[in-house]
CSV table of N, CA and C in Angstrom, one decimal:
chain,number,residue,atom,x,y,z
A,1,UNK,N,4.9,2.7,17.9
A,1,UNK,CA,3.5,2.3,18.2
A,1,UNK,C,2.9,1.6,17.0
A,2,UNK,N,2.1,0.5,16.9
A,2,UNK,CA,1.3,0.1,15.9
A,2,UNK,C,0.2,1.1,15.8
A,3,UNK,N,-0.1,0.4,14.7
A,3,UNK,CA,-1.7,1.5,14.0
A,3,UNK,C,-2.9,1.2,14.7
A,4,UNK,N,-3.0,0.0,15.1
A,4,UNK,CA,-4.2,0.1,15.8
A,4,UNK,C,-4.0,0.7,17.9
A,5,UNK,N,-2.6,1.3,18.3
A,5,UNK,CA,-2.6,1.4,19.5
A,5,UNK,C,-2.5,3.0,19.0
A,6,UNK,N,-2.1,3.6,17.7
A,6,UNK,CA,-2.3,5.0,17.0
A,6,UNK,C,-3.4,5.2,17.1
A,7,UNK,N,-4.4,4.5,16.6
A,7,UNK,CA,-6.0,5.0,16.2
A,7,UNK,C,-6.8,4.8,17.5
A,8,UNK,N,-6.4,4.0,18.8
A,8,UNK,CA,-7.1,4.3,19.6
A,8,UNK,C,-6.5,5.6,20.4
A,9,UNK,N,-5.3,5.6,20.2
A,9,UNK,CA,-4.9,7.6,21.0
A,9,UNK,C,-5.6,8.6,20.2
A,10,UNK,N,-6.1,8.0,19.2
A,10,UNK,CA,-6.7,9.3,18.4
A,10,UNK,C,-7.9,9.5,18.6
A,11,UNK,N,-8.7,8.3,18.5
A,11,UNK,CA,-10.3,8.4,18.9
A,11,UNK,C,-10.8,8.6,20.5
A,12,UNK,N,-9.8,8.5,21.4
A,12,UNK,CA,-9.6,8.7,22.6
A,12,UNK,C,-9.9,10.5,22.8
A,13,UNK,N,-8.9,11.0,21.7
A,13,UNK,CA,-8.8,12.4,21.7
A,13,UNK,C,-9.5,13.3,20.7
A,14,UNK,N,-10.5,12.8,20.4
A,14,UNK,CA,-11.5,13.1,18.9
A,14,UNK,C,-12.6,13.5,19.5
A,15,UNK,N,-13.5,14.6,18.7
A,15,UNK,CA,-14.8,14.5,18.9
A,15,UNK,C,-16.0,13.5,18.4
A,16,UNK,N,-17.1,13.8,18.9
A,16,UNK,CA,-18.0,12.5,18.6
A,16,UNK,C,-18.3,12.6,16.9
A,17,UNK,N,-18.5,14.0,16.5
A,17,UNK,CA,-19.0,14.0,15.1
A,17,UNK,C,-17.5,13.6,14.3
A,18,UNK,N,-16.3,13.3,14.7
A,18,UNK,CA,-15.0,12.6,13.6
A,18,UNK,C,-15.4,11.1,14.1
A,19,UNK,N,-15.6,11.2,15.1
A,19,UNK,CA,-15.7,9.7,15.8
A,19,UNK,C,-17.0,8.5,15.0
A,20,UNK,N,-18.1,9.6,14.8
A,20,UNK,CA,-18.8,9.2,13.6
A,20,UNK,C,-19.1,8.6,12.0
A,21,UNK,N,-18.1,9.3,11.3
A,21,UNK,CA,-17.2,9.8,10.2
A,21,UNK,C,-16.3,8.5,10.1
A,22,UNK,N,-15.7,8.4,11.5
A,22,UNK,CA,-14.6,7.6,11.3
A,22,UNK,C,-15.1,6.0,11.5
A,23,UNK,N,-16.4,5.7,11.8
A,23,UNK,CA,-17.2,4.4,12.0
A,23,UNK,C,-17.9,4.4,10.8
A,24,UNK,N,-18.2,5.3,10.3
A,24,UNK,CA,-18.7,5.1,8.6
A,24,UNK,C,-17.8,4.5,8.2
A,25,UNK,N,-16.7,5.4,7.8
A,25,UNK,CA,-15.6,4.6,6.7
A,25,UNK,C,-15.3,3.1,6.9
A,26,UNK,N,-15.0,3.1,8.6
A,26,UNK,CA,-14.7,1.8,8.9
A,26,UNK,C,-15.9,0.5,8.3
A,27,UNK,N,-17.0,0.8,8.3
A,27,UNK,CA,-18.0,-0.3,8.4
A,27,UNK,C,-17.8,-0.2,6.4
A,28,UNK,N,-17.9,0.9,5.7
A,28,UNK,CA,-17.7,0.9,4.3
A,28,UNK,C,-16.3,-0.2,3.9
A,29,UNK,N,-15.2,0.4,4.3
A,29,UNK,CA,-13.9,-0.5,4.1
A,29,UNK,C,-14.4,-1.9,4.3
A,30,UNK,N,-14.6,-2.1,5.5
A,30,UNK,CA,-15.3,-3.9,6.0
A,30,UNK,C,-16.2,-4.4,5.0
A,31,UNK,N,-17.0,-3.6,4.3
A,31,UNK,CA,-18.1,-4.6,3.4
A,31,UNK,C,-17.5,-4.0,2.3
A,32,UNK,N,-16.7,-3.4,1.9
A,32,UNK,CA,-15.8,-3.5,0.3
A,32,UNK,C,-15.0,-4.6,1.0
A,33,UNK,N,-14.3,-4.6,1.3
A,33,UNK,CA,-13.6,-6.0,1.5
A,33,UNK,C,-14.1,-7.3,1.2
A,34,UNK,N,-15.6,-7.5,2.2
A,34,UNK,CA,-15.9,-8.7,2.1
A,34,UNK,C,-16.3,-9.0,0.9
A,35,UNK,N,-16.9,-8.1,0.3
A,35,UNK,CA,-17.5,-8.1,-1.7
A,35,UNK,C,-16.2,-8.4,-2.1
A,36,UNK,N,-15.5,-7.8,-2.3
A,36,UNK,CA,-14.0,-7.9,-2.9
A,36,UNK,C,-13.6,-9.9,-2.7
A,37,UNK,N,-13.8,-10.2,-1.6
A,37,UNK,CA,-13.4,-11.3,-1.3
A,37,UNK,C,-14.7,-12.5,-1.6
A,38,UNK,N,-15.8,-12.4,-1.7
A,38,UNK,CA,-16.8,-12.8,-2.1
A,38,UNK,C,-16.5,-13.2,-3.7
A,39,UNK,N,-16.4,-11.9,-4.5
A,39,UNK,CA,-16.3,-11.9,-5.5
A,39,UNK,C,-14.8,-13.0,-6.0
A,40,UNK,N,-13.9,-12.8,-5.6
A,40,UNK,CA,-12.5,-13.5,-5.8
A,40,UNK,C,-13.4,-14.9,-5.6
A,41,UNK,N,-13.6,-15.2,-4.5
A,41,UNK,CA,-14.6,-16.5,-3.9
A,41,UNK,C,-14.8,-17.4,-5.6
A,42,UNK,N,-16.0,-16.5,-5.8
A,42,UNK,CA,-16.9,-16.6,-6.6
A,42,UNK,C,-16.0,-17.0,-8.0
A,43,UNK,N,-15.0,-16.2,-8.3
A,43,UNK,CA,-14.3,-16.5,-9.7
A,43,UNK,C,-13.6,-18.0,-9.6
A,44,UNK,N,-13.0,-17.9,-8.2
A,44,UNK,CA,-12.4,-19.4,-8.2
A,44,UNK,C,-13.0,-20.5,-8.2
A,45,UNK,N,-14.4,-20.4,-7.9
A,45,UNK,CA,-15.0,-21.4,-8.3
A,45,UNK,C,-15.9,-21.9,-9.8
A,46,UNK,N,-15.9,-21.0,-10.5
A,46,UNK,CA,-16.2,-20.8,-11.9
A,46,UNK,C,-14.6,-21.3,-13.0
A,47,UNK,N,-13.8,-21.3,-12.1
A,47,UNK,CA,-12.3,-21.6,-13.0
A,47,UNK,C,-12.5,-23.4,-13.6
């Protein structure tokens, strides 16, 4: 199985308060990323 056909059997079988928890982290990971990539952005154009 891939990871994203794993994480939907799991959130399928989760309660709402992990299911909560697990939409935090997600939205946290997504805007560290996009900073992360912003930032890179940003350096390459200062080169």
């Amino acid at each position: 199985m891939k990871t994203k056909e794993l994480l939907i059997k799991e959130v399928e079988n989760s309660p709402d308060f992990i299911l909560q928890e697990v939409w935090d982290f997600l939205q946290f990971l997504k805007a560290k990323y996009q900073q992360e990539q912003l930032e890179v952005s940003l350096l390459s154009e200062s080169s």
